[in-house]
PDB file of C-alpha atoms in Angstrom:
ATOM      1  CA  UNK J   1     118.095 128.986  84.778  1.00 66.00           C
ATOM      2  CA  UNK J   2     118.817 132.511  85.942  1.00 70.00           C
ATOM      3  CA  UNK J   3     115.281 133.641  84.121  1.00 69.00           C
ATOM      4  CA  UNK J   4     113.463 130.564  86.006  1.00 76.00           C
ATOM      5  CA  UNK J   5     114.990 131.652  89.451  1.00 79.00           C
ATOM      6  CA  UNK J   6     113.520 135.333  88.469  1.00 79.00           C
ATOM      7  CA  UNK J   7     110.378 134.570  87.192  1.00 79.00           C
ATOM      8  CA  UNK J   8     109.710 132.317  90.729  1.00 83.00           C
ATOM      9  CA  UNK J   9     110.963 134.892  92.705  1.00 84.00           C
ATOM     10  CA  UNK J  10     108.393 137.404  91.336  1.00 82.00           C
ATOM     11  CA  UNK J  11     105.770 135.120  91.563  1.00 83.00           C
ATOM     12  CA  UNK J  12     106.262 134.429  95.255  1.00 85.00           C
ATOM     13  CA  UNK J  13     106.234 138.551  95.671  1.00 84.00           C
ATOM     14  CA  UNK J  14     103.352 138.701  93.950  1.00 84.00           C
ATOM     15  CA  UNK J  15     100.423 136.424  95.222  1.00 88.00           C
ATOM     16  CA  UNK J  16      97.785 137.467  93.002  1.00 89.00           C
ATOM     17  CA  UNK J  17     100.028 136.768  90.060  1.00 89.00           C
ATOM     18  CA  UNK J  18     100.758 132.915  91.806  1.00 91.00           C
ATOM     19  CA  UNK J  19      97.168 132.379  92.154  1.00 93.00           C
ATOM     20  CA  UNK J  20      96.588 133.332  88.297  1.00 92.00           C
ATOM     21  CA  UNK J  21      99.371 131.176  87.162  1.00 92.00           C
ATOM     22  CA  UNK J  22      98.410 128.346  88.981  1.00 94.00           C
ATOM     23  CA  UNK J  23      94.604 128.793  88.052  1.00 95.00           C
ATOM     24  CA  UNK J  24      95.754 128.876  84.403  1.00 94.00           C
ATOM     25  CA  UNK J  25      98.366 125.354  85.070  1.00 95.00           C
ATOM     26  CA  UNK J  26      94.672 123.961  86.085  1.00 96.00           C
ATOM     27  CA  UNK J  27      92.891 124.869  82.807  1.00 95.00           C
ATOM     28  CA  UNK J  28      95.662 123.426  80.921  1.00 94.00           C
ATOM     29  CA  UNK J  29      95.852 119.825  83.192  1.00 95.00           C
ATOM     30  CA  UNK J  30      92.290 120.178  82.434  1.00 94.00           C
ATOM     31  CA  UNK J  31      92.591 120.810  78.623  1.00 93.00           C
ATOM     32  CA  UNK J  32      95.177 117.833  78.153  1.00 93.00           C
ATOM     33  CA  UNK J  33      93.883 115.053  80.772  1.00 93.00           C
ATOM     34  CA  UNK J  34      90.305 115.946  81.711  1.00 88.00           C
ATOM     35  CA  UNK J  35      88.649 113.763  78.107  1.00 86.00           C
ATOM     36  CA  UNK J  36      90.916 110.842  80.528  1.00 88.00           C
ATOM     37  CA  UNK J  37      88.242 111.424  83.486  1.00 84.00           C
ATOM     38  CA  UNK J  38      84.897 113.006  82.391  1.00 84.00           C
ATOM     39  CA  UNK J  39      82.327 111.294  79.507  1.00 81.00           C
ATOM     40  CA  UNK J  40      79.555 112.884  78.233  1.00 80.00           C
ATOM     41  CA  UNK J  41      76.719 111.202  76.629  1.00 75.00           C
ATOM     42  CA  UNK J  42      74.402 112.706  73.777  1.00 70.00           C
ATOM     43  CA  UNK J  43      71.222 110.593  74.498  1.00 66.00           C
ATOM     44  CA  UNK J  44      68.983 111.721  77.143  1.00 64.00           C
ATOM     45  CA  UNK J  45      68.997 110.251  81.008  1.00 67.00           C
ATOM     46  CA  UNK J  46      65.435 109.701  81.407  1.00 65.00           C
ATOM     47  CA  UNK J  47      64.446 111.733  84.976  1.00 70.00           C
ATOM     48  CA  UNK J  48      67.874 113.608  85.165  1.00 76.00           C
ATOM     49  CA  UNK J  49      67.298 116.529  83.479  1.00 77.00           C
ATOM     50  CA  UNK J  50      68.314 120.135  85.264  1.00 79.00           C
ATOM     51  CA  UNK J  51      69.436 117.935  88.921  1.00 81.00           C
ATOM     52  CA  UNK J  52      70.590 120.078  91.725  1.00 80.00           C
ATOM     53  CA  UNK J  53      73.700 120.010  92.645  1.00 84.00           C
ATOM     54  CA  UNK J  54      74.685 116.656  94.761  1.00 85.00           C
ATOM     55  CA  UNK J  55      78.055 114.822  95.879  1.00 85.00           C
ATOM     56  CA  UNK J  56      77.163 112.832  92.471  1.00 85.00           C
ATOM     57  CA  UNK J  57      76.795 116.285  90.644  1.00 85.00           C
ATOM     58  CA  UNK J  58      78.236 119.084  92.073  1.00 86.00           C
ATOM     59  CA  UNK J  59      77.247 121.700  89.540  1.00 87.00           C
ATOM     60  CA  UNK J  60      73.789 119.664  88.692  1.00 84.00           C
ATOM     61  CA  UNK J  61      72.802 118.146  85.261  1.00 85.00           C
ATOM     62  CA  UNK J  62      71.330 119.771  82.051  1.00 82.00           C
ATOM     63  CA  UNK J  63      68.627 119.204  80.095  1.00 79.00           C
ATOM     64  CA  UNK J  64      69.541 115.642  78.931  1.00 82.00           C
ATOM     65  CA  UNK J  65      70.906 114.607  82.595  1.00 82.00           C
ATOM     66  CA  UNK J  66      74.601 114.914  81.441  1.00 84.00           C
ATOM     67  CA  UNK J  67      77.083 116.313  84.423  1.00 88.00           C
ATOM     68  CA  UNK J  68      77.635 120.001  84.049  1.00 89.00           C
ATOM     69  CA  UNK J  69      80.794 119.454  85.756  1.00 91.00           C
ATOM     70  CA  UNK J  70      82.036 117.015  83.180  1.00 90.00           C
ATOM     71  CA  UNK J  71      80.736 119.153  80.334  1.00 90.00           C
ATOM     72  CA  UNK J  72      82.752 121.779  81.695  1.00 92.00           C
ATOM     73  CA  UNK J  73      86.216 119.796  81.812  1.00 93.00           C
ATOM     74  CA  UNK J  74      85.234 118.421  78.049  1.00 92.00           C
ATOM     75  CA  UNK J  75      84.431 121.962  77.243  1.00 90.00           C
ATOM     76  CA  UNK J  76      87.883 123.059  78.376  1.00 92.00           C
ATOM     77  CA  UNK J  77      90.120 121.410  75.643  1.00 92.00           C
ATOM     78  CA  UNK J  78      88.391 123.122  72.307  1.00 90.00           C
ATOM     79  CA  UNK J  79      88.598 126.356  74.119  1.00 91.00           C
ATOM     80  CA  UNK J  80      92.115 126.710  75.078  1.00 92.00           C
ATOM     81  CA  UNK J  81      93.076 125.099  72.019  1.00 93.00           C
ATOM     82  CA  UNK J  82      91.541 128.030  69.810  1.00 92.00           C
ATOM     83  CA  UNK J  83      92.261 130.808  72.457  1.00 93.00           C
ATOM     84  CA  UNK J  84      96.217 129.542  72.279  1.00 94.00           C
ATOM     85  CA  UNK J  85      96.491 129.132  68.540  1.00 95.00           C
ATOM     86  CA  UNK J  86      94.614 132.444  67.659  1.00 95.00           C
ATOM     87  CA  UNK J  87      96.856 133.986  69.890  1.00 94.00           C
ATOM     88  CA  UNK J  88     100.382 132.317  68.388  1.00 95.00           C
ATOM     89  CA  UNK J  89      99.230 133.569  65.120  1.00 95.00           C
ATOM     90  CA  UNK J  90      97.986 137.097  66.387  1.00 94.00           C
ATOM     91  CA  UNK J  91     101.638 137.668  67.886  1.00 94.00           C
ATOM     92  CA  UNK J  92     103.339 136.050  65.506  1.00 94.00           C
ATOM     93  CA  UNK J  93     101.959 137.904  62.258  1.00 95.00           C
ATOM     94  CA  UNK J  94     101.661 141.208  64.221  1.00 94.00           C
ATOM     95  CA  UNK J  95     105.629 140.942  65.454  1.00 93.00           C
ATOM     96  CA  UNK J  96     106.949 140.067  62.321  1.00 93.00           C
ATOM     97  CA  UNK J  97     104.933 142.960  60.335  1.00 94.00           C
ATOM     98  CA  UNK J  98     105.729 145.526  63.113  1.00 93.00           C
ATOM     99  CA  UNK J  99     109.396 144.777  63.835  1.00 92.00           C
ATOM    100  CA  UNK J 100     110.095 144.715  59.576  1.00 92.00           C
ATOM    101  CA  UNK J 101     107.789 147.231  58.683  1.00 92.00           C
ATOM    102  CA  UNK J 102     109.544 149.904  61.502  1.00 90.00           C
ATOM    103  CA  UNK J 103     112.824 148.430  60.763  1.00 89.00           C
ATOM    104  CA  UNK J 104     112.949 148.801  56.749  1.00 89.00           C
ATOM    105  CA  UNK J 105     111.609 152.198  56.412  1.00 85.00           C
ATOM    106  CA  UNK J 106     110.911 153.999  53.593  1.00 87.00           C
ATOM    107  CA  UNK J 107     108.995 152.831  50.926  1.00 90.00           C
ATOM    108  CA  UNK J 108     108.406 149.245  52.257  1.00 91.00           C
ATOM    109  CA  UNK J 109     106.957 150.532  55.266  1.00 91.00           C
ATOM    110  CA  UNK J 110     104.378 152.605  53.926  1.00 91.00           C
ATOM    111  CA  UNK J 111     103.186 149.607  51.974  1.00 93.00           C
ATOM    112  CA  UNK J 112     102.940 147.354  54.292  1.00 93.00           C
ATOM    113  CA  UNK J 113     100.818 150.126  56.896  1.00 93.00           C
ATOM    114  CA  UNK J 114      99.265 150.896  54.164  1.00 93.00           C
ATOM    115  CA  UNK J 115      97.825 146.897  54.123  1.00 93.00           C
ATOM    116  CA  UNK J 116      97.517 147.204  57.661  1.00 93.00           C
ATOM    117  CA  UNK J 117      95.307 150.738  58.056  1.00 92.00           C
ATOM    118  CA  UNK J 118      92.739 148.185  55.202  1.00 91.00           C
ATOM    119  CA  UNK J 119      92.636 145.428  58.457  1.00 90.00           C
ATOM    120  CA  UNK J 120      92.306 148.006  61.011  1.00 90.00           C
ATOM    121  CA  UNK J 121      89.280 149.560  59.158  1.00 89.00           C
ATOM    122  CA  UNK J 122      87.454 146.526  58.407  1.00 85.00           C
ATOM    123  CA  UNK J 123      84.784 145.773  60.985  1.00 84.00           C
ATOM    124  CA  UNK J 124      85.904 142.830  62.812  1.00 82.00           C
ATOM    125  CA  UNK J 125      83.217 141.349  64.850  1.00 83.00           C
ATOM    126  CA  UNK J 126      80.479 141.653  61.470  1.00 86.00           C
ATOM    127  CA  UNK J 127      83.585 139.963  59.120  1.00 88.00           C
ATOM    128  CA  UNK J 128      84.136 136.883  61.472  1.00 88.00           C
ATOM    129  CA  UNK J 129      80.556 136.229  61.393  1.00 87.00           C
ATOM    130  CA  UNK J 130      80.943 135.937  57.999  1.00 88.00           C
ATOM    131  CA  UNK J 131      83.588 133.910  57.469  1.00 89.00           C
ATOM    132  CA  UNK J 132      82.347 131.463  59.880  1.00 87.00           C
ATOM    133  CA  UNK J 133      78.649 131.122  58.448  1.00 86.00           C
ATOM    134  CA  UNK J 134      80.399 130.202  55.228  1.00 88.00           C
ATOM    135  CA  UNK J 135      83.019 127.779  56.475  1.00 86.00           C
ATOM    136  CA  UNK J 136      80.869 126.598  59.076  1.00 83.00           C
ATOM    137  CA  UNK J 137      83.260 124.522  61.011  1.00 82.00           C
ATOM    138  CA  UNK J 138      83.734 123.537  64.973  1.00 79.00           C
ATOM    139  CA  UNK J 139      87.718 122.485  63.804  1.00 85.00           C
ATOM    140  CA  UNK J 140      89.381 124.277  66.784  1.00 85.00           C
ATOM    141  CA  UNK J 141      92.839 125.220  64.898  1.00 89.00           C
ATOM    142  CA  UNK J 142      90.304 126.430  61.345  1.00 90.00           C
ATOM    143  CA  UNK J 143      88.172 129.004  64.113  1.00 89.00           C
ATOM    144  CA  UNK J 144      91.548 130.552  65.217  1.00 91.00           C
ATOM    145  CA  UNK J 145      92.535 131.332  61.698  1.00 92.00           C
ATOM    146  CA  UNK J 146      89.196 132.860  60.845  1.00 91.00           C
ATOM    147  CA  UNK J 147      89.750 134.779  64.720  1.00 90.00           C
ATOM    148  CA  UNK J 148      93.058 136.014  63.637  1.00 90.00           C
ATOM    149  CA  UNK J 149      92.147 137.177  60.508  1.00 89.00           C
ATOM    150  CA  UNK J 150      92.071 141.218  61.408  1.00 87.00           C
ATOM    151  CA  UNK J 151      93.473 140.785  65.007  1.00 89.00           C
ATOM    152  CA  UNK J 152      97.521 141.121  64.241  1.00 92.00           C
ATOM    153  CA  UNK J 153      96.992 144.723  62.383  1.00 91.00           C
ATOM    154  CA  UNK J 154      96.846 146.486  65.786  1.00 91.00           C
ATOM    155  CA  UNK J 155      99.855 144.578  66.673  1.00 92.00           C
ATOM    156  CA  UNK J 156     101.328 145.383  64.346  1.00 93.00           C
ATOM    157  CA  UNK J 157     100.970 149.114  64.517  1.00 92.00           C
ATOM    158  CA  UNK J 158     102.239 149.308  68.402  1.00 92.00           C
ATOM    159  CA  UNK J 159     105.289 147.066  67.632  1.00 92.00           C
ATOM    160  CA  UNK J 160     106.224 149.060  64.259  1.00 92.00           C
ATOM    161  CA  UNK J 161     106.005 151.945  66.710  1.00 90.00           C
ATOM    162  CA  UNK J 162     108.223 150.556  69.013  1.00 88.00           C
ATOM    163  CA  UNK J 163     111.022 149.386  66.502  1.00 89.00           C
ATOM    164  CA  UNK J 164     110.812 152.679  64.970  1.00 89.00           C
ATOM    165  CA  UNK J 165     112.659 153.798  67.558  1.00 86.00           C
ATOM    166  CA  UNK J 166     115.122 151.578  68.872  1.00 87.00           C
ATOM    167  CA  UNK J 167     116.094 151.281  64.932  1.00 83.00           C
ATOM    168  CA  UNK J 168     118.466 154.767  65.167  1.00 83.00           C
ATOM    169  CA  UNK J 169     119.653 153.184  69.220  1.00 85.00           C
ATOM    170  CA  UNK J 170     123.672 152.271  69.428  1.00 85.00           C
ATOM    171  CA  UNK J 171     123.380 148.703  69.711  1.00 85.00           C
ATOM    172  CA  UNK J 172     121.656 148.491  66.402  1.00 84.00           C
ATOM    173  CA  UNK J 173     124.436 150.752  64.606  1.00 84.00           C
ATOM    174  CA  UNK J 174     126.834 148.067  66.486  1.00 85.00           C
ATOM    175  CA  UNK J 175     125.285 145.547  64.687  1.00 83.00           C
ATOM    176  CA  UNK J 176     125.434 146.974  61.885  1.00 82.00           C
ATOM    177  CA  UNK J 177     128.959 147.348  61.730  1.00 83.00           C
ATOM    178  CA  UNK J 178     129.003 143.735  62.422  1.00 84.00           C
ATOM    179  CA  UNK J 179     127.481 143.072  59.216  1.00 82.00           C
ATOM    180  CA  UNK J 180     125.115 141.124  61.152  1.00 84.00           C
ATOM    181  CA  UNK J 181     122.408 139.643  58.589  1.00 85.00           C
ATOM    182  CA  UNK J 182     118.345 141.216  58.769  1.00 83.00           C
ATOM    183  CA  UNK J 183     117.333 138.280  60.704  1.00 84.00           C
ATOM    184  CA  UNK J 184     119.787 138.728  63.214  1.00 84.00           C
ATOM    185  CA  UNK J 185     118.774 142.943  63.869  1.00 84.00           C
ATOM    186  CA  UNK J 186     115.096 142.153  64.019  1.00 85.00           C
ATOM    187  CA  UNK J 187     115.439 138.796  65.655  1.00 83.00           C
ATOM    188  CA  UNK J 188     117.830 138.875  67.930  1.00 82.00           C
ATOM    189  CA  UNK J 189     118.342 142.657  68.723  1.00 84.00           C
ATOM    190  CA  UNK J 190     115.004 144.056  68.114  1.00 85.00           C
ATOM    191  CA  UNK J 191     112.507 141.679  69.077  1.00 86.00           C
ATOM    192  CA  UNK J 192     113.778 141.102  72.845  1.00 82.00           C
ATOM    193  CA  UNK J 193     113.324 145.001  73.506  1.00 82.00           C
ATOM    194  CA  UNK J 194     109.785 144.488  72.873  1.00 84.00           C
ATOM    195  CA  UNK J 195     109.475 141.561  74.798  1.00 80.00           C
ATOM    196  CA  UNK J 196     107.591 142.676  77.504  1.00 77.00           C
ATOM    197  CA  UNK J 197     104.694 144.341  75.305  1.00 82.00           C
ATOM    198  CA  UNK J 198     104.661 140.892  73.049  1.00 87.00           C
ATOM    199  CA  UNK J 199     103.737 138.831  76.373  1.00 84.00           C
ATOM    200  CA  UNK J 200     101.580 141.068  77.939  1.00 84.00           C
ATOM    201  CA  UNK J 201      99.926 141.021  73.890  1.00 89.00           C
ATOM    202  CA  UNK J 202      99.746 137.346  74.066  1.00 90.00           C
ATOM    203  CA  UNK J 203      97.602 136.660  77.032  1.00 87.00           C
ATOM    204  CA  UNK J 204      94.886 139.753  75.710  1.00 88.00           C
ATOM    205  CA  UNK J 205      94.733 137.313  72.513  1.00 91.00           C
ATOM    206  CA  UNK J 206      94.105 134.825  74.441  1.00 92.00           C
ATOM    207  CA  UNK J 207      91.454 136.675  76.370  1.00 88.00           C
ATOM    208  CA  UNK J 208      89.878 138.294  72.978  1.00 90.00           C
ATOM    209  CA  UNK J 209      89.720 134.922  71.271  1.00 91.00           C
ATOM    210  CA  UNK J 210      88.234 133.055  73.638  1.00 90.00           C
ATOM    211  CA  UNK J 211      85.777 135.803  74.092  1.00 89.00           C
ATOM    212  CA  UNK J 212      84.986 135.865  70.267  1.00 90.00           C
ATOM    213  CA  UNK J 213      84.878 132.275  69.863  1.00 88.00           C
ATOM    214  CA  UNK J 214      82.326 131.605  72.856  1.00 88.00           C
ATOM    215  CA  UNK J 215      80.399 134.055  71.020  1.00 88.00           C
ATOM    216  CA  UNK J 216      80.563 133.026  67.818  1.00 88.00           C
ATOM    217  CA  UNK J 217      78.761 129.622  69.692  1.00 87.00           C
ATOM    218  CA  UNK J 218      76.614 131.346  71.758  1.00 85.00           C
ATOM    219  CA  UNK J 219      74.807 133.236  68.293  1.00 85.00           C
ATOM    220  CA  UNK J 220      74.909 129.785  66.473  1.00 83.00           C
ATOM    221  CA  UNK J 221      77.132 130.893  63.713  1.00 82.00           C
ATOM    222  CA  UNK J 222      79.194 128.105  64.272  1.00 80.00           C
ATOM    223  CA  UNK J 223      77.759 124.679  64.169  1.00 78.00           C
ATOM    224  CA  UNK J 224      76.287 123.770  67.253  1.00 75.00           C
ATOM    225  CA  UNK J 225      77.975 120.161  67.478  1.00 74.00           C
ATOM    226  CA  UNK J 226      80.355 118.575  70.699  1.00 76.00           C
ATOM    227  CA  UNK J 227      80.830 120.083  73.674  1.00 82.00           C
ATOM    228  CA  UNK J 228      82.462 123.622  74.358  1.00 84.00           C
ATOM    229  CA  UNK J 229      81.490 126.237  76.784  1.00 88.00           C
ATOM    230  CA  UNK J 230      79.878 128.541  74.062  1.00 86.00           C
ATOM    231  CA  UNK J 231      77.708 125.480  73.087  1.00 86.00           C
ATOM    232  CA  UNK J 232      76.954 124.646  76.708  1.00 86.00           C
ATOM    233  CA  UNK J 233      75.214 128.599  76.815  1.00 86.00           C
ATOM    234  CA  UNK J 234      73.340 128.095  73.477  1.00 85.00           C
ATOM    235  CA  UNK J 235      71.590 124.929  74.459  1.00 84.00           C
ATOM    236  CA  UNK J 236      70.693 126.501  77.688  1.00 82.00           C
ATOM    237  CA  UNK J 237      69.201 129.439  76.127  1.00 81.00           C
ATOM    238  CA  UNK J 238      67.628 127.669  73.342  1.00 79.00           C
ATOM    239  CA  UNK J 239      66.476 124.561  76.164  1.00 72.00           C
ATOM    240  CA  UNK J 240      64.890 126.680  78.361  1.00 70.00           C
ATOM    241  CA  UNK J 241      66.916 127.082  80.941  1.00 68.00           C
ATOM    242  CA  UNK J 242      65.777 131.004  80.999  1.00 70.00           C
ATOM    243  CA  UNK J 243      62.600 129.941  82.410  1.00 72.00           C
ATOM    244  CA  UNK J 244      63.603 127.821  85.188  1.00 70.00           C
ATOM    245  CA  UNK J 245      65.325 128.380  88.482  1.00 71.00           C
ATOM    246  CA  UNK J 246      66.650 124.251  88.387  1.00 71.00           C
ATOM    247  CA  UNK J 247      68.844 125.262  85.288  1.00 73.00           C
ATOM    248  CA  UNK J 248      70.632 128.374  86.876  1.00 78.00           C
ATOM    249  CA  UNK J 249      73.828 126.392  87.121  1.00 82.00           C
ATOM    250  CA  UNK J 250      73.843 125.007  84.139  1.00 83.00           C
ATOM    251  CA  UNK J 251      73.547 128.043  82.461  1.00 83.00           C
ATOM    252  CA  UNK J 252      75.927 130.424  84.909  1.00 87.00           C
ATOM    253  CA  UNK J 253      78.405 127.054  85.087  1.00 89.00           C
ATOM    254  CA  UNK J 254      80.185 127.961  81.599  1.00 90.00           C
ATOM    255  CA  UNK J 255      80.170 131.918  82.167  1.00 91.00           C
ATOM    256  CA  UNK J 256      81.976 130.715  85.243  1.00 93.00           C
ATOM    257  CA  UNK J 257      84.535 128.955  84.172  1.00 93.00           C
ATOM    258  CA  UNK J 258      85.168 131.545  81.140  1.00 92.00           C
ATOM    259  CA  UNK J 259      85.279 134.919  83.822  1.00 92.00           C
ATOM    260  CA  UNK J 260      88.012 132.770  86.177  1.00 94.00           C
ATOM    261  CA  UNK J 261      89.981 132.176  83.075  1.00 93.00           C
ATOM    262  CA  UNK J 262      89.977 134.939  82.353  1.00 90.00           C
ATOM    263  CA  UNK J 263      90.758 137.166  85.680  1.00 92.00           C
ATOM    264  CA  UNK J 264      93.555 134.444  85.937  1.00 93.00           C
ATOM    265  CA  UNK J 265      94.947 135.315  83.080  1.00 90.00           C
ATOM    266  CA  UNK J 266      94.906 139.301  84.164  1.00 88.00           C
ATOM    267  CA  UNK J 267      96.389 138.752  87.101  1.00 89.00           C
ATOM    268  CA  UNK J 268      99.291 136.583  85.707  1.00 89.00           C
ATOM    269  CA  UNK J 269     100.025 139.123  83.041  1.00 84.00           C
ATOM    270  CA  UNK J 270     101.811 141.187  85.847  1.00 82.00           C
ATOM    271  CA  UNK J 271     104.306 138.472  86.648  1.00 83.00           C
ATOM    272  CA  UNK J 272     104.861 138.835  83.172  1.00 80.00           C
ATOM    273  CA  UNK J 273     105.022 142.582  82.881  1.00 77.00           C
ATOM    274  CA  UNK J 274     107.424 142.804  85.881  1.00 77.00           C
ATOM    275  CA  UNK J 275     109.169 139.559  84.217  1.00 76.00           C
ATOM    276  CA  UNK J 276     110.469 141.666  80.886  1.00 72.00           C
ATOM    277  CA  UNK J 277     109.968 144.697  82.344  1.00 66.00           C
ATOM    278  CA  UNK J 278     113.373 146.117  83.921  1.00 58.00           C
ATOM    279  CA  UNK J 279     112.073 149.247  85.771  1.00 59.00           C
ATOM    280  CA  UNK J 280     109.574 146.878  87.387  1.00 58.00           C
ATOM    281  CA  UNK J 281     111.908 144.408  88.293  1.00 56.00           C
ATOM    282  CA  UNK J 282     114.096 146.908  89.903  1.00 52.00           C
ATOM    283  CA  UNK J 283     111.083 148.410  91.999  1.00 52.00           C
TER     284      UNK J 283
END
């Protein structure tokens, strides 16, 4: 209750970091109810096609006569999903690596960098590609694996860095003497001293994965098929709307909704920072 009371109190201070947050709570309302309140169809309005905006639809219509405004609320749900799962297994799989590998030492820590240093050198953007021209799939929860697949290993490095040393500070040798079993050190008196850096982590996975996978729509390596944001660009650069002033919103309407998610996000990262962060907190 205490870290509610905190975490509201530092959002009130900040304002920038309130306006985030509750940007972000819309996205997600969006994500979960917005399929309750928005349709779109795949067969083609005859005489609707690239509409200006009107009370009937605000951001216009594409090239079929669908609502851009109702492609972007459908749009929002496969997009969070795989920017939110990518980033649970980026943070998990980099915490767990960093906090063992620094904690162990020796020879098992080597190894496993060792492992690591092979991810970090492989070219991420040019393997993903891969990957997803081969599996070929618009499964939201399958296109966060294949995003995560090389993203951890710089995790992984900072937070090995980071339980390095706290591994040789006094309230570890307590624990020690305590007998206290591995998962106990690295869970419960390791992993909250690099709290802070973990959340901070988890919203820039959120923001890189997004990023990727709009991208990995907006090339047509994935299959162009239902309705995401990164779709929403491709058809309007492969439809034409390039070459016509009527189809600026449709086009910009997407990019749109992807920049505000993403300055949100920015800007709420601070609540977190000072959140975790005791010097912050204190200032």
């Amino acid at each position: 209750m205490e870290f509610l009371k905190d975490f509201w109190r530092i959002l009130r201070e900040d304002k920038p970091a309130l306006v985030g947050g509750a940007v972000i709570l819309v996205y997600v309302l969006v994500a979960i109810f917005g399929h309750f309140f928005a349709h779109v169809s795949d067969l083609p309005s005859g005489g609707q096609a690239y509409l200006g905006p009107s009370l009937h639809h605000p951001l216009g219509t594409d090239f079929l006569g669908n609502d851009t405004l109702s492609e972007i609320i459908i749009g929002t749900r496969p997009v969070m999903i795989v920017g939110v799962v990518s980033a649970v297994i980026v943070i998990f799989v980099g915490v767990v690596v960093g906090l063992f590998s620094g904690y162990v030492g020796g020879f098992l820590d080597g190894l496993i960098m060792r492992i690591t240093d092979i991810f970090l050198t492989i070219p991420g953007l040019p393997l993903i590609i891969v990957i997803a021209s081969i599996i070929h799939t618009t499964n939201p929860f399958v296109l966060a694996i294949i995003l995560s697949v090389t993203a951890w290993a710089g995790l992984a490095r900072a937070v090995r860095a980071q339980a390095l040393s706290l591994r040789t500070s006094d309230f570890i040798d307590a624990a020690k003497v305590q007998n206290l079993p591995l998962s106990n050190l690295i869970g419960r008196q390791l992993l909250p001293n690099v709290g802070p850096y973990v959340a901070i982590s988890f919203l820039l996975a959120v923001t890189g994965a997004i990023y990727a996978q709009v991208g990995l729509f907006v090339l047509g390596v994935a299959p162009v098929s239902g309705t995401n944001w990164g779709i929403m660009i491709n058809l309007a650069m492969n439809q034409g709307a390039l070459y016509t002033s009527r189809s600026m919103l449709y086009l910009f309407a997407p990019m749109a909704a992807i920049v505000l998610l993403q300055v949100a996000l920015v800007y709420f990262s601070r609540a977190l920072d000072k959140l975790f962060n005791p010097r912050l907190r204190v200032q």
